[in-house]
mmCIF file of C-alpha atoms and ligand atoms in Angstrom:
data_model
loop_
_atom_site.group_PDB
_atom_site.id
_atom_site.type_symbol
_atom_site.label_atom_id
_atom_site.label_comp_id
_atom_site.label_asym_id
_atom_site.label_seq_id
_atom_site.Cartn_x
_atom_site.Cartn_y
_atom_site.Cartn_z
ATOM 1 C CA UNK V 13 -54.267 16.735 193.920
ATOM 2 C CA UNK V 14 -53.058 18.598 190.769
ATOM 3 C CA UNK V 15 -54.687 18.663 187.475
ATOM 4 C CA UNK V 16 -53.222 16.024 185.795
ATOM 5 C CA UNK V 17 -55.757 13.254 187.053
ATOM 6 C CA UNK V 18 -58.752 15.131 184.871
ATOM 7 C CA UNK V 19 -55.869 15.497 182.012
ATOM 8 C CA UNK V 20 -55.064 11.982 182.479
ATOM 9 C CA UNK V 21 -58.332 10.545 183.179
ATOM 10 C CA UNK V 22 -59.520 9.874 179.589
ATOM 11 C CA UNK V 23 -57.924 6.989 177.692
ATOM 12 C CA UNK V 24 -53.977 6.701 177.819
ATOM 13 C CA UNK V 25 -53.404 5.148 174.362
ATOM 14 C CA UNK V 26 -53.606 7.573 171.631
ATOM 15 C CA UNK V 27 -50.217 9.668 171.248
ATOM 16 C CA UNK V 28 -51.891 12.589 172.871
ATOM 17 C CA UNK V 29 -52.593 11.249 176.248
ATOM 18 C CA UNK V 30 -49.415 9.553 176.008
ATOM 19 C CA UNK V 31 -47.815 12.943 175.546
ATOM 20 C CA UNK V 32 -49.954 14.609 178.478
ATOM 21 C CA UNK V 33 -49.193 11.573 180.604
ATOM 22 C CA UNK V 34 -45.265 11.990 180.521
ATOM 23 C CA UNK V 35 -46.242 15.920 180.935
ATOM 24 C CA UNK V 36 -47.363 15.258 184.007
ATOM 25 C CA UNK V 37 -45.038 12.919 185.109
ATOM 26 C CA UNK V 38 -42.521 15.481 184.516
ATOM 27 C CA UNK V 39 -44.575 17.926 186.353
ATOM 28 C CA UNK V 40 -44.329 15.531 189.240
ATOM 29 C CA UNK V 41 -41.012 15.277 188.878
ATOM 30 C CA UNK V 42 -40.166 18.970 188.777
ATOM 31 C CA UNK V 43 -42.302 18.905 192.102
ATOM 32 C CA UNK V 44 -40.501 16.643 193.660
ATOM 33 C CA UNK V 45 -36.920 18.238 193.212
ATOM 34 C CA UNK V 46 -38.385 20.939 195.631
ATOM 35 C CA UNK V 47 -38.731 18.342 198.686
ATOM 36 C CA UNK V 48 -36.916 17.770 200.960
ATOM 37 C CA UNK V 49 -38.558 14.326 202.631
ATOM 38 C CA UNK V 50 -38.036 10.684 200.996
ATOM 39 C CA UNK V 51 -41.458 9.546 202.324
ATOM 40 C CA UNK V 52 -43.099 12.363 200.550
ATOM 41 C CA UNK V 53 -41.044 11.809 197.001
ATOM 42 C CA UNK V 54 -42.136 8.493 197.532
ATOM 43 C CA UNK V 55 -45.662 8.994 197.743
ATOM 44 C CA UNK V 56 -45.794 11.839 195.223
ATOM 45 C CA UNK V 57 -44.721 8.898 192.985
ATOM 46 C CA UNK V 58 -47.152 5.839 194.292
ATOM 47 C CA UNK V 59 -49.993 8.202 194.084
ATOM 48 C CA UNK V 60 -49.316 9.044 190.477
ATOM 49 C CA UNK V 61 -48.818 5.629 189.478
ATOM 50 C CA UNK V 62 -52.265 4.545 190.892
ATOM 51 C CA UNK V 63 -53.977 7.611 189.470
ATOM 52 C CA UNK V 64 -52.200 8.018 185.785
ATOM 53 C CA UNK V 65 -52.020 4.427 185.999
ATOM 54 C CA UNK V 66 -48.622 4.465 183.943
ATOM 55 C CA UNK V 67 -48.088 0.930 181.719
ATOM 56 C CA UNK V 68 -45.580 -0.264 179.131
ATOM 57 C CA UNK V 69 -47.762 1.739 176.477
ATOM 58 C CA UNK V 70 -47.152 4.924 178.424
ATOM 59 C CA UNK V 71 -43.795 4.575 179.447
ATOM 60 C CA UNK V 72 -40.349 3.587 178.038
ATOM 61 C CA UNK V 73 -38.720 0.762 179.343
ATOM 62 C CA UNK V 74 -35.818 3.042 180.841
ATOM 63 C CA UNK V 75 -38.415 5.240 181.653
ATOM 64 C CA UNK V 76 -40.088 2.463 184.018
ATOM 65 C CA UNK V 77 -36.455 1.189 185.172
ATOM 66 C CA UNK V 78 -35.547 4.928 186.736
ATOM 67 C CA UNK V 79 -39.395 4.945 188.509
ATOM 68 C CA UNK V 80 -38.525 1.596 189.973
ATOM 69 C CA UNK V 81 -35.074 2.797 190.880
ATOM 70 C CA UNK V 82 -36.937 5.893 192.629
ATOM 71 C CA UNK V 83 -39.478 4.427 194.124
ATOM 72 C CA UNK V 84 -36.664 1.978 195.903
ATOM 73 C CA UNK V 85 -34.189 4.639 196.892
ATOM 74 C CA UNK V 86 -33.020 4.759 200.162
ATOM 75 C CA UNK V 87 -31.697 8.504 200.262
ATOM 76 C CA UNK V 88 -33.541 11.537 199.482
ATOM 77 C CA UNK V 89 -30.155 12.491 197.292
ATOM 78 C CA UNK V 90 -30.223 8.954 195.786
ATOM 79 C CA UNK V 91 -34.200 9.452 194.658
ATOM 80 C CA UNK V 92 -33.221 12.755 193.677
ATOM 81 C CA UNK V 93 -30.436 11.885 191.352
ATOM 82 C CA UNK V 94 -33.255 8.941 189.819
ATOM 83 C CA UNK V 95 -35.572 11.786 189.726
ATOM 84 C CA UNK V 96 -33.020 14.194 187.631
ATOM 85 C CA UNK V 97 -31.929 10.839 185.161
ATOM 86 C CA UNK V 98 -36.121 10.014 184.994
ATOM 87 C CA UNK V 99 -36.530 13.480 183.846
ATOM 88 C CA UNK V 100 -33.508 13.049 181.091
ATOM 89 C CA UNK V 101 -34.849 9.781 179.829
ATOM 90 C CA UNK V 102 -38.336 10.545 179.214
ATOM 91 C CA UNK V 103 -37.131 13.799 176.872
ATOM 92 C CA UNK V 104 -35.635 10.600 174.938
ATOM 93 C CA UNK V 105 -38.896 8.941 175.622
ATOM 94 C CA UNK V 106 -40.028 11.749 173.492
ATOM 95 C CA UNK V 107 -37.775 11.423 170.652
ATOM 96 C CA UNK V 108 -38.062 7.648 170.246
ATOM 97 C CA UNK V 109 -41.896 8.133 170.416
ATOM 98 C CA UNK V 110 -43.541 7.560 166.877
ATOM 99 C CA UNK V 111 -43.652 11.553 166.492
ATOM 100 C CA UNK V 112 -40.624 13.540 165.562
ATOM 101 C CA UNK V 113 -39.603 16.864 167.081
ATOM 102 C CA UNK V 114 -42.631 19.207 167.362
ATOM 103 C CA UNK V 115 -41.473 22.597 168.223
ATOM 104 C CA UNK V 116 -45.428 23.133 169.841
ATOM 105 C CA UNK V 117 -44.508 21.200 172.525
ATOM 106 C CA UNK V 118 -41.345 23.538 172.967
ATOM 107 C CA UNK V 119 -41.867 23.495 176.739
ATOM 108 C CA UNK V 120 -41.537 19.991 177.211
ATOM 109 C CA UNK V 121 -37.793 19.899 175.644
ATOM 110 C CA UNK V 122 -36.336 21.272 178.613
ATOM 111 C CA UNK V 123 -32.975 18.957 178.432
ATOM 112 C CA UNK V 124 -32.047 20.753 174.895
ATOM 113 C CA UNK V 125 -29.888 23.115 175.459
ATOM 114 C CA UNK V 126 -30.763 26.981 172.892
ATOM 115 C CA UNK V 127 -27.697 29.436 174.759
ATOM 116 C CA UNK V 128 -24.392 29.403 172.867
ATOM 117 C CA UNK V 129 -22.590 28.847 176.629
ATOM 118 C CA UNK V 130 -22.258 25.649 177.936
ATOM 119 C CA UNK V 131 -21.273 24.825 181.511
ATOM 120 C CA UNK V 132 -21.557 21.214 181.297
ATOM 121 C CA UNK V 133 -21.461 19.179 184.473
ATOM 122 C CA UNK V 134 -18.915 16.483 185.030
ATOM 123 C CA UNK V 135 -19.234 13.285 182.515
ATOM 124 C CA UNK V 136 -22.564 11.517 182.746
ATOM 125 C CA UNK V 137 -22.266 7.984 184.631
ATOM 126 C CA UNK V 138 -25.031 6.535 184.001
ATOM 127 C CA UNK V 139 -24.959 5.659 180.948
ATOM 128 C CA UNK V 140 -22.418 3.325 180.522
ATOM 129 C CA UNK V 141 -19.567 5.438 178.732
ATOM 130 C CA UNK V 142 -16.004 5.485 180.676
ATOM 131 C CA UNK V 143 -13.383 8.323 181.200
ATOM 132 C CA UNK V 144 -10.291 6.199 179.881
ATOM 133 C CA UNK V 145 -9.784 7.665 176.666
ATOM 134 C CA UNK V 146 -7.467 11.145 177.056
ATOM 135 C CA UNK V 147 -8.566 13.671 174.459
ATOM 136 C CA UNK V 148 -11.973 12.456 174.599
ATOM 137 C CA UNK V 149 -15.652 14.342 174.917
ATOM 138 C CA UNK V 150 -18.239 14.383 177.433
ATOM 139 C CA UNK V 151 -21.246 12.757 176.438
ATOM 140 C CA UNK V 152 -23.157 15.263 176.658
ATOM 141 C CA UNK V 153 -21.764 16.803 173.437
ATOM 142 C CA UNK V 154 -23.069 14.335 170.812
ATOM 143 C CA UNK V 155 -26.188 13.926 173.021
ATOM 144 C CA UNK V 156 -27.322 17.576 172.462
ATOM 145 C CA UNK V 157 -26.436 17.176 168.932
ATOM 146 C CA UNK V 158 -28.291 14.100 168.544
ATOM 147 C CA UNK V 159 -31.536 15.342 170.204
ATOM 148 C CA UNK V 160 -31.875 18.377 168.575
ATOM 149 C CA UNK V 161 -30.919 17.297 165.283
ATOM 150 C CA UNK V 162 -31.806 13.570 164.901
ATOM 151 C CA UNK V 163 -34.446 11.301 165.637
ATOM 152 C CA UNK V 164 -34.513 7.136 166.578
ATOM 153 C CA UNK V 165 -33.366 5.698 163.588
ATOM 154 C CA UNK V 166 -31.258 8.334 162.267
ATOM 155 C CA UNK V 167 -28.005 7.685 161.033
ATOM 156 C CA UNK V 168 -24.618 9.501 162.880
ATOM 157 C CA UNK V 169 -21.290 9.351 161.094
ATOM 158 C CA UNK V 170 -18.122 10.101 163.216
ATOM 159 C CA UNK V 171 -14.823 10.389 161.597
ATOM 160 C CA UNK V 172 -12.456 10.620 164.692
ATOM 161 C CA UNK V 173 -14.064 8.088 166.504
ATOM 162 C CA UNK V 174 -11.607 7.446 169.247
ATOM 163 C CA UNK V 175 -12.751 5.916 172.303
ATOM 164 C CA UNK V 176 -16.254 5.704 170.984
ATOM 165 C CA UNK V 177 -18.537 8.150 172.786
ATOM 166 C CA UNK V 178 -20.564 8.697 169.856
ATOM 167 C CA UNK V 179 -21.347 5.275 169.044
ATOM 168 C CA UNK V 180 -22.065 4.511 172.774
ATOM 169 C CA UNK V 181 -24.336 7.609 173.018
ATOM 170 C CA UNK V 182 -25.852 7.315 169.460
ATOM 171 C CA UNK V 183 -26.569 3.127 170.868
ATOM 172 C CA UNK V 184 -28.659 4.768 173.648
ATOM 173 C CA UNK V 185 -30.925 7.295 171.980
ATOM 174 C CA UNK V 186 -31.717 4.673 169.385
ATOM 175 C CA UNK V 187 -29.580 6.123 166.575
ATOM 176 C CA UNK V 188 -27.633 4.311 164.216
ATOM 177 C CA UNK V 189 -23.911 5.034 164.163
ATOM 178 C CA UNK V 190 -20.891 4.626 162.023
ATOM 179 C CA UNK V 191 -17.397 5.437 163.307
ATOM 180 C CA UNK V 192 -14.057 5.474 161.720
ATOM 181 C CA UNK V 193 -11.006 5.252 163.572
ATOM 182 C CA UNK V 194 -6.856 5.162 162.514
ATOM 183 C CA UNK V 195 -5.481 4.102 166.002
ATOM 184 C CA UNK V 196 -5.785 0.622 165.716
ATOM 185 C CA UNK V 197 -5.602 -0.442 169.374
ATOM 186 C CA UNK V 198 -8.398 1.942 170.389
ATOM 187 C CA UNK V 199 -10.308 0.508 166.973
ATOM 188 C CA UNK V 200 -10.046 -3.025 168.405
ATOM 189 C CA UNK V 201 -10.545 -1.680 172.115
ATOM 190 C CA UNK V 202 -14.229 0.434 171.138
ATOM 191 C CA UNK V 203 -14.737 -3.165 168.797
ATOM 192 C CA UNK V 204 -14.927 -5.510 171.581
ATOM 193 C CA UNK V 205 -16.503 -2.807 174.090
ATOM 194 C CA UNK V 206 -19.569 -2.152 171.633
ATOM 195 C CA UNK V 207 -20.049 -6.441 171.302
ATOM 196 C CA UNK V 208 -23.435 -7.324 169.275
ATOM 197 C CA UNK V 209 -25.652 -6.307 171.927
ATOM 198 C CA UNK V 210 -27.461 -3.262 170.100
ATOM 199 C CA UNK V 211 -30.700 -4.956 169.028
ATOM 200 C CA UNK V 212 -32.309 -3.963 165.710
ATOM 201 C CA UNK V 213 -29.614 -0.865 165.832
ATOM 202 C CA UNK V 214 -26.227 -0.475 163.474
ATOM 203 C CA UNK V 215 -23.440 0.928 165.069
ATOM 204 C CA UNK V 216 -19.919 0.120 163.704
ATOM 205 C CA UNK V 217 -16.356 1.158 163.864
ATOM 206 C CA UNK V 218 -14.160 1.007 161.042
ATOM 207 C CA UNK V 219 -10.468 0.786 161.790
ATOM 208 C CA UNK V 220 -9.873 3.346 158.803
ATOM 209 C CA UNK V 221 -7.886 6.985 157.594
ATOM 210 C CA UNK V 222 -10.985 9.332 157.623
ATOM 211 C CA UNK V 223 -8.826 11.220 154.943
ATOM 212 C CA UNK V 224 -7.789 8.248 152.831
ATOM 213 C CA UNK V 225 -10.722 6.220 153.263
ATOM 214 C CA UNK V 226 -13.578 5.521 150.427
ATOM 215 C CA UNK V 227 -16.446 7.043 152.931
ATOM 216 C CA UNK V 228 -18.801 6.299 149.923
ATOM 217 C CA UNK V 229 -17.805 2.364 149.731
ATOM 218 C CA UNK V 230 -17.653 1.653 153.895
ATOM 219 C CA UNK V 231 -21.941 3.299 153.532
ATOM 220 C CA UNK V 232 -21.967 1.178 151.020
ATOM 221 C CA UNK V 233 -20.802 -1.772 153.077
ATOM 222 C CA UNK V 234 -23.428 -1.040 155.559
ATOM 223 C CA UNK V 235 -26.654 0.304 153.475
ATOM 224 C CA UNK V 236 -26.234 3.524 154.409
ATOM 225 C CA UNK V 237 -27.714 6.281 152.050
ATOM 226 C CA UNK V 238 -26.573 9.245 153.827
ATOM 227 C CA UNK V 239 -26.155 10.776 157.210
ATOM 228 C CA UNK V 240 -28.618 13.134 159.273
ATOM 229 C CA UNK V 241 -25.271 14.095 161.967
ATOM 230 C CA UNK V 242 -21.621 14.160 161.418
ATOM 231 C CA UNK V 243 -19.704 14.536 165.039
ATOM 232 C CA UNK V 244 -16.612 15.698 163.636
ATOM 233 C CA UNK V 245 -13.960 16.264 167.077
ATOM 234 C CA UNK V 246 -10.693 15.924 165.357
ATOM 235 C CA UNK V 247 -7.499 16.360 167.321
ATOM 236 C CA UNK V 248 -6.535 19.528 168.463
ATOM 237 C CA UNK V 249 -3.552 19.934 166.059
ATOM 238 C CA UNK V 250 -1.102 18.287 167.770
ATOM 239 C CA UNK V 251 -1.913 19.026 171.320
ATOM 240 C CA UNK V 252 -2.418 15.206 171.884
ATOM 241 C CA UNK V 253 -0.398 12.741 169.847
ATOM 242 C CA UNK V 254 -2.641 10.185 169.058
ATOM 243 C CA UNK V 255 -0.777 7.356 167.100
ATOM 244 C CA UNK V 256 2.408 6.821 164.684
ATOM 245 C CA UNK V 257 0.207 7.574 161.323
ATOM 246 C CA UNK V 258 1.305 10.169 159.639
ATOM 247 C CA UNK V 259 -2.496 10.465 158.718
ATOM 248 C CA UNK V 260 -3.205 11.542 162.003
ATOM 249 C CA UNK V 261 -3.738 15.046 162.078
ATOM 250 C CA UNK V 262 -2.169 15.164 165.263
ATOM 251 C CA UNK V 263 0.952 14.443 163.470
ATOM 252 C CA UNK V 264 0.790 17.379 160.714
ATOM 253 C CA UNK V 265 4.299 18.991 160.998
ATOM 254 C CA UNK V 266 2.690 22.131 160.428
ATOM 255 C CA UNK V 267 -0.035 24.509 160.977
ATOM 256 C CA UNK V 268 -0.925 24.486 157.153
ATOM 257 C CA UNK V 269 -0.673 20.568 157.058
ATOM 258 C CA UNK V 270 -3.014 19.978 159.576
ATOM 259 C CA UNK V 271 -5.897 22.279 158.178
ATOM 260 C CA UNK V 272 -5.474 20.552 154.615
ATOM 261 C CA UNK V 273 -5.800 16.775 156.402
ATOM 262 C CA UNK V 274 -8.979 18.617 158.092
ATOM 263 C CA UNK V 275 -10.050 20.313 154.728
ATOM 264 C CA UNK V 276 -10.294 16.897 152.936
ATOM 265 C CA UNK V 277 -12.083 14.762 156.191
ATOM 266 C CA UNK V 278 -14.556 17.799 156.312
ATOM 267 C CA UNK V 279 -15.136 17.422 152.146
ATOM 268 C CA UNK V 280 -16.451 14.267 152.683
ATOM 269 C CA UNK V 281 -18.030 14.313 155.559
ATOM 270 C CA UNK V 282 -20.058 17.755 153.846
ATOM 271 C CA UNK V 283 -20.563 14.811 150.585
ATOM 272 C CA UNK V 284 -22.263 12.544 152.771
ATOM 273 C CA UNK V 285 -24.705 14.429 154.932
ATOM 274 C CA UNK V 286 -28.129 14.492 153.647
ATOM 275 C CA UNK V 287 -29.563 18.160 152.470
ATOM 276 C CA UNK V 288 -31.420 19.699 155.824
ATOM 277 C CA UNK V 289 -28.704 17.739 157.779
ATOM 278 C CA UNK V 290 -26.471 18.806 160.293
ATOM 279 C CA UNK V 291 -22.110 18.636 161.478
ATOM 280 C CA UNK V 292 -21.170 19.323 164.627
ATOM 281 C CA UNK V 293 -17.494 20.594 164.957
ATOM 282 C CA UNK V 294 -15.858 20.134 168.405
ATOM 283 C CA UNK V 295 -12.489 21.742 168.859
ATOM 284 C CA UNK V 296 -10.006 23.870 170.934
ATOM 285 C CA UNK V 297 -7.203 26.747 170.056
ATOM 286 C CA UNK V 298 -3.562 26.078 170.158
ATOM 287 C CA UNK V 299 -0.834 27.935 171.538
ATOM 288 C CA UNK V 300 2.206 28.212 169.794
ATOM 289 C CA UNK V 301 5.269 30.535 169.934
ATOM 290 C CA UNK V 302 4.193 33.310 171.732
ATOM 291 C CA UNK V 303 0.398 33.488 170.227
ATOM 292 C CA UNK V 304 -2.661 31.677 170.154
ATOM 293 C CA UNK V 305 -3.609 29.918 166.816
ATOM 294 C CA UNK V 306 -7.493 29.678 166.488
ATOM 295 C CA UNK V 307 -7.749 26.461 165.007
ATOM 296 C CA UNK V 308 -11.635 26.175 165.831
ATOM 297 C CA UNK V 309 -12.587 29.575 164.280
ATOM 298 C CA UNK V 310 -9.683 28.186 161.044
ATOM 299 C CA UNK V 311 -11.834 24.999 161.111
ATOM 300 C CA UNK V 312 -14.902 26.939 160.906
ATOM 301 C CA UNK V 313 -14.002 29.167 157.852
ATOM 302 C CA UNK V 314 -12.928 25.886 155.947
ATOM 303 C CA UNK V 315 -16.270 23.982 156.709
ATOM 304 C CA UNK V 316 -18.522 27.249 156.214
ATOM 305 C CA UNK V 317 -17.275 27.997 152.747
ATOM 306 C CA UNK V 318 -18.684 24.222 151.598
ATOM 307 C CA UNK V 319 -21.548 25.761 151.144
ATOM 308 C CA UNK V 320 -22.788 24.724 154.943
ATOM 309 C CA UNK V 321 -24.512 27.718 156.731
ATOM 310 C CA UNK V 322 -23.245 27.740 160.480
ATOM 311 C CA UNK V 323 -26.343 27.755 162.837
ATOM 312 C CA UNK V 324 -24.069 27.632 166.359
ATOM 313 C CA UNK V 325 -20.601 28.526 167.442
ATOM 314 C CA UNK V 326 -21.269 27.581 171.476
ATOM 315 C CA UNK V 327 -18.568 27.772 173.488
ATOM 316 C CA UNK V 328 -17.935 25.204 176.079
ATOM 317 C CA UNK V 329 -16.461 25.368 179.328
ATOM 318 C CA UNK V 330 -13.273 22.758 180.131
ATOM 319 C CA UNK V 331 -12.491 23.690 183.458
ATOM 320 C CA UNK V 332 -12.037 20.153 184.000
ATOM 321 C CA UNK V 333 -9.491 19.779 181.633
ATOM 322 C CA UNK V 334 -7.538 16.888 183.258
ATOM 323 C CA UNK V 335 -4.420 17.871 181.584
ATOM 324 C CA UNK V 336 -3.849 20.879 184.095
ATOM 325 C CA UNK V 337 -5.611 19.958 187.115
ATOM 326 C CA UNK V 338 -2.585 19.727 188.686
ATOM 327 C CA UNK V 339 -0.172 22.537 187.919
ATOM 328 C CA UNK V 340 -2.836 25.514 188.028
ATOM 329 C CA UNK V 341 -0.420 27.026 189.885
ATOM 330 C CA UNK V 342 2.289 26.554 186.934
ATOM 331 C CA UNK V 343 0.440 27.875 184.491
ATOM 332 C CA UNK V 344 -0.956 30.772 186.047
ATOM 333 C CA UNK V 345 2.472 31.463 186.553
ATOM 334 C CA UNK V 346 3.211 30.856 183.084
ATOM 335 C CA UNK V 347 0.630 33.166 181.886
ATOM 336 C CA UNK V 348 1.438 35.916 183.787
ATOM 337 C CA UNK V 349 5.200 35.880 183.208
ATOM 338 C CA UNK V 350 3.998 35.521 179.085
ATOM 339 C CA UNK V 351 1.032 38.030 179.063
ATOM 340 C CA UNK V 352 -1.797 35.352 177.519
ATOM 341 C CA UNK V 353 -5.092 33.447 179.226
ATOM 342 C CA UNK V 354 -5.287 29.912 179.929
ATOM 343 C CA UNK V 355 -7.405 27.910 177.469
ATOM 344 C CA UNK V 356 -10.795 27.235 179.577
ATOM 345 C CA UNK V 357 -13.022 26.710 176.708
ATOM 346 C CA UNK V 358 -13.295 24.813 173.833
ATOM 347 C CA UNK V 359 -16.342 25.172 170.554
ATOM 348 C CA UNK V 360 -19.071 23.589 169.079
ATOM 349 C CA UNK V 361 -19.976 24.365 165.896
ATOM 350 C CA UNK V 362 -23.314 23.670 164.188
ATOM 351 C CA UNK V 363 -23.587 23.789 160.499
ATOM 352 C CA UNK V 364 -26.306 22.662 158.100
ATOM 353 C CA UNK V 365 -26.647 21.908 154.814
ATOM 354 C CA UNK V 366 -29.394 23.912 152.880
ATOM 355 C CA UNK V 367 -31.427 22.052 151.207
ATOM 356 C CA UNK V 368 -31.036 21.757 147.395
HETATM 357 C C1 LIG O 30 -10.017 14.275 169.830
HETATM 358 S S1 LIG O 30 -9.988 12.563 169.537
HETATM 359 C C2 LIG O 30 -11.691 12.124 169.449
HETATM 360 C C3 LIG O 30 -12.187 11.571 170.766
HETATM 361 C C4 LIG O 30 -13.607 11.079 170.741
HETATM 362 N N1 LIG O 30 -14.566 12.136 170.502
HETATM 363 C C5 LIG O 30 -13.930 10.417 172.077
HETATM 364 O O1 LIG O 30 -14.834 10.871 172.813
HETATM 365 O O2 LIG O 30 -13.226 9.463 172.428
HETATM 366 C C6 LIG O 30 -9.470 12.472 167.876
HETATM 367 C C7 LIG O 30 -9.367 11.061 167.346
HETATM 368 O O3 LIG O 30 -9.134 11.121 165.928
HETATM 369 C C8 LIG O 30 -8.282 10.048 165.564
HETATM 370 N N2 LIG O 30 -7.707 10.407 164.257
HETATM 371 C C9 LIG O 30 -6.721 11.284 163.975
HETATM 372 N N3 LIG O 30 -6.486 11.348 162.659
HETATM 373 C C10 LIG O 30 -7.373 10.485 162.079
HETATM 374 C C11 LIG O 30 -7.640 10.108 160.734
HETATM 375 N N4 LIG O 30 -6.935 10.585 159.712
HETATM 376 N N5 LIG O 30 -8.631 9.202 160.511
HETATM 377 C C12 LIG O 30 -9.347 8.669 161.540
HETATM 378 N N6 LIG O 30 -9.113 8.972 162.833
HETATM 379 C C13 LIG O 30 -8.150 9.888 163.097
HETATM 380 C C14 LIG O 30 -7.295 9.976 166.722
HETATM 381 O O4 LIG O 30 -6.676 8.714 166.796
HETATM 382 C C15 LIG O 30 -8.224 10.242 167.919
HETATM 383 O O5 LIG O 30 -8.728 9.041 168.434
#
């Protein structure tokens, strides 16, 4: 067969073999996308167990679950999808190995997204985070962030918490998180939902006003020195109405109000990220009177003149965007009688702070 059983065939337990092992398994897995027989995915996969010989010191314990899944699939799609979630987990096998990001092995870090256009597929299901939240993100957001920017044991603040897909995502890739969160009900909601089950990992939510709110005394609270992410994906001015508080940005009466609540959650969330650490801004336009208002490129001119350079203004596609899956026709209508485009895309902004 291929080359990976003289790769493999010296001693799999320094981090080097370990590295060329999960090469190859990824190898293997690219291969297998290609067929088009279960029997022969199967045996792709048998045969490479028996020759790599693949153990607990090799492989992450996700990273075992999906090639059990696999090799038990009944349906060439089913063992594809395990194939496609195998090939996901081991990049996070990567990260939570004892090395950090190593841009040699820049070939291997296929899931990590480089283009500034993102055409994300539908929510990810398997990994435990739920659609119920309106106004929310797709996983995938914070995970991009999080594996290009942190590492297993980093720390993640996120100031507009809401339904918790942060904390959920940060609980899988082995970060520690901190949320903070005004709407009560969705505090106690994300509270419950995130239980104690996150062994030897912090995650909290704080039922708190990100602008009001002593960030330096909740880190305190929790021994945290400083953060190495900040997901900030504040309400799109008032696009969704989010609670009663008139701390909630989506109740600033006006334009100017809600970019000075922003300005003073984005001051301290600038204070508390470490030097050579990274926010991530998520966040649409508005439409108002007759003309757009660019409240993600107003968002980014108030975070870039803190003294944060801006390393990524991606935009994302929302074609999914429950709010108007129903009444396309409407607002095509609508745009055409009005002369503007229909929102399909929201940004991500990257910015780091230099170091000192
Ligand atoms: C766009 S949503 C974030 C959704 C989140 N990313 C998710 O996936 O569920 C914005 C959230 O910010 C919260 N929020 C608004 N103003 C706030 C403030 N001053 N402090 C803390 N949270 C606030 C809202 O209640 C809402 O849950």
């Amino acid at each position: 067969m291929s080359s990976y059983i003289c790769l493999c065939g010296e001693t799999l337990i320094n981090g080097a073999s370990q590295r060329d092992a999960l090469m190859e398994l990824k190898n293997i897995c690219i291969r297998a996308l290609t067929l088009d027989d279960l029997d022969e995915i199967r045996r792709l996969f048998l045969q490479a167990s028996t020759e790599i010989g693949f153990s607990d010191d090799i492989l992450s314990a996700a990273v075992s679950d999906d090639l059990n899944h696999l090799l038990k699939s009944r349906s060439l799609e089913r063992a594809k999808h395990y194939v496609r979630v195998l090939i996901s987990d081991m990049e996070n096998a990567r990260f939570n190995s004892k090395d950090d990001f190593n841009v040699k092995l820049w070939k291997g870090y296929s899931e990590i997204k480089t283009d500034s256009l993102w055409l994300l597929e539908r929510r990810r299901s398997d990994s435990g985070q739920k659609a119920w939240y309106w106004g929310n993100f797709v996983p995938q957001i914070p995970r991009q962030m999080m594996l290009r920017y942190t590492k297993p044991g980093s720390w993640v603040l996120d100031p507009f918490c809401g339904s918790g897909t942060t904390l959920i995502e940060a609980a899988r890739m082995k970060r520690h998180a901190l949320g903070i969160e005004i709407n009560s009900e969705i505090y106690s909601k994300v509270r419950e939902s995130l239980g104690n089950s996150h062994e030897n990992l912090d995650v909290h939510i704080v039922n708190a006003d990100s602008i009001n709110a002593d960030f330096k005394s909740i880190m305190a609270e929790y021994n945290i020195d400083s953060f190495d992410l900040v997901m900030l994906h504040p309400p799109y001015w008032d696009i969704i109405k989010f609670s009663d508080s008139p701390s909630d940005l989506s109740n600033a009466e006006t334009l100017q109000d809600f970019l000075e609540m922003f300005t003073k959650v984005a001051k301290k969330s600038v204070d508390v990220v470490k030097a050579g650490g990274y926010i991530s801004l998520v966040i649409g336009d508005a439409y108002r009177k007759g003309e757009i208002i660019p409240l993600g490129f107003m968002c980014m001119d108030i975070i870039s003149k803190m003294g944060m350079k801006t390393k990524g203004i991606i935009v994302k596609d929302m074609q999914n965007n429950r709010g108007k899956r129903n009444s396309e026709n409407l607002w095509r209508y609508r745009a055409l009688k009005s002369g503007f485009y229909i929102f399909k895309h929201e940004y991500v902004f990257v910015f780091m702070k230099p170091s000192k």
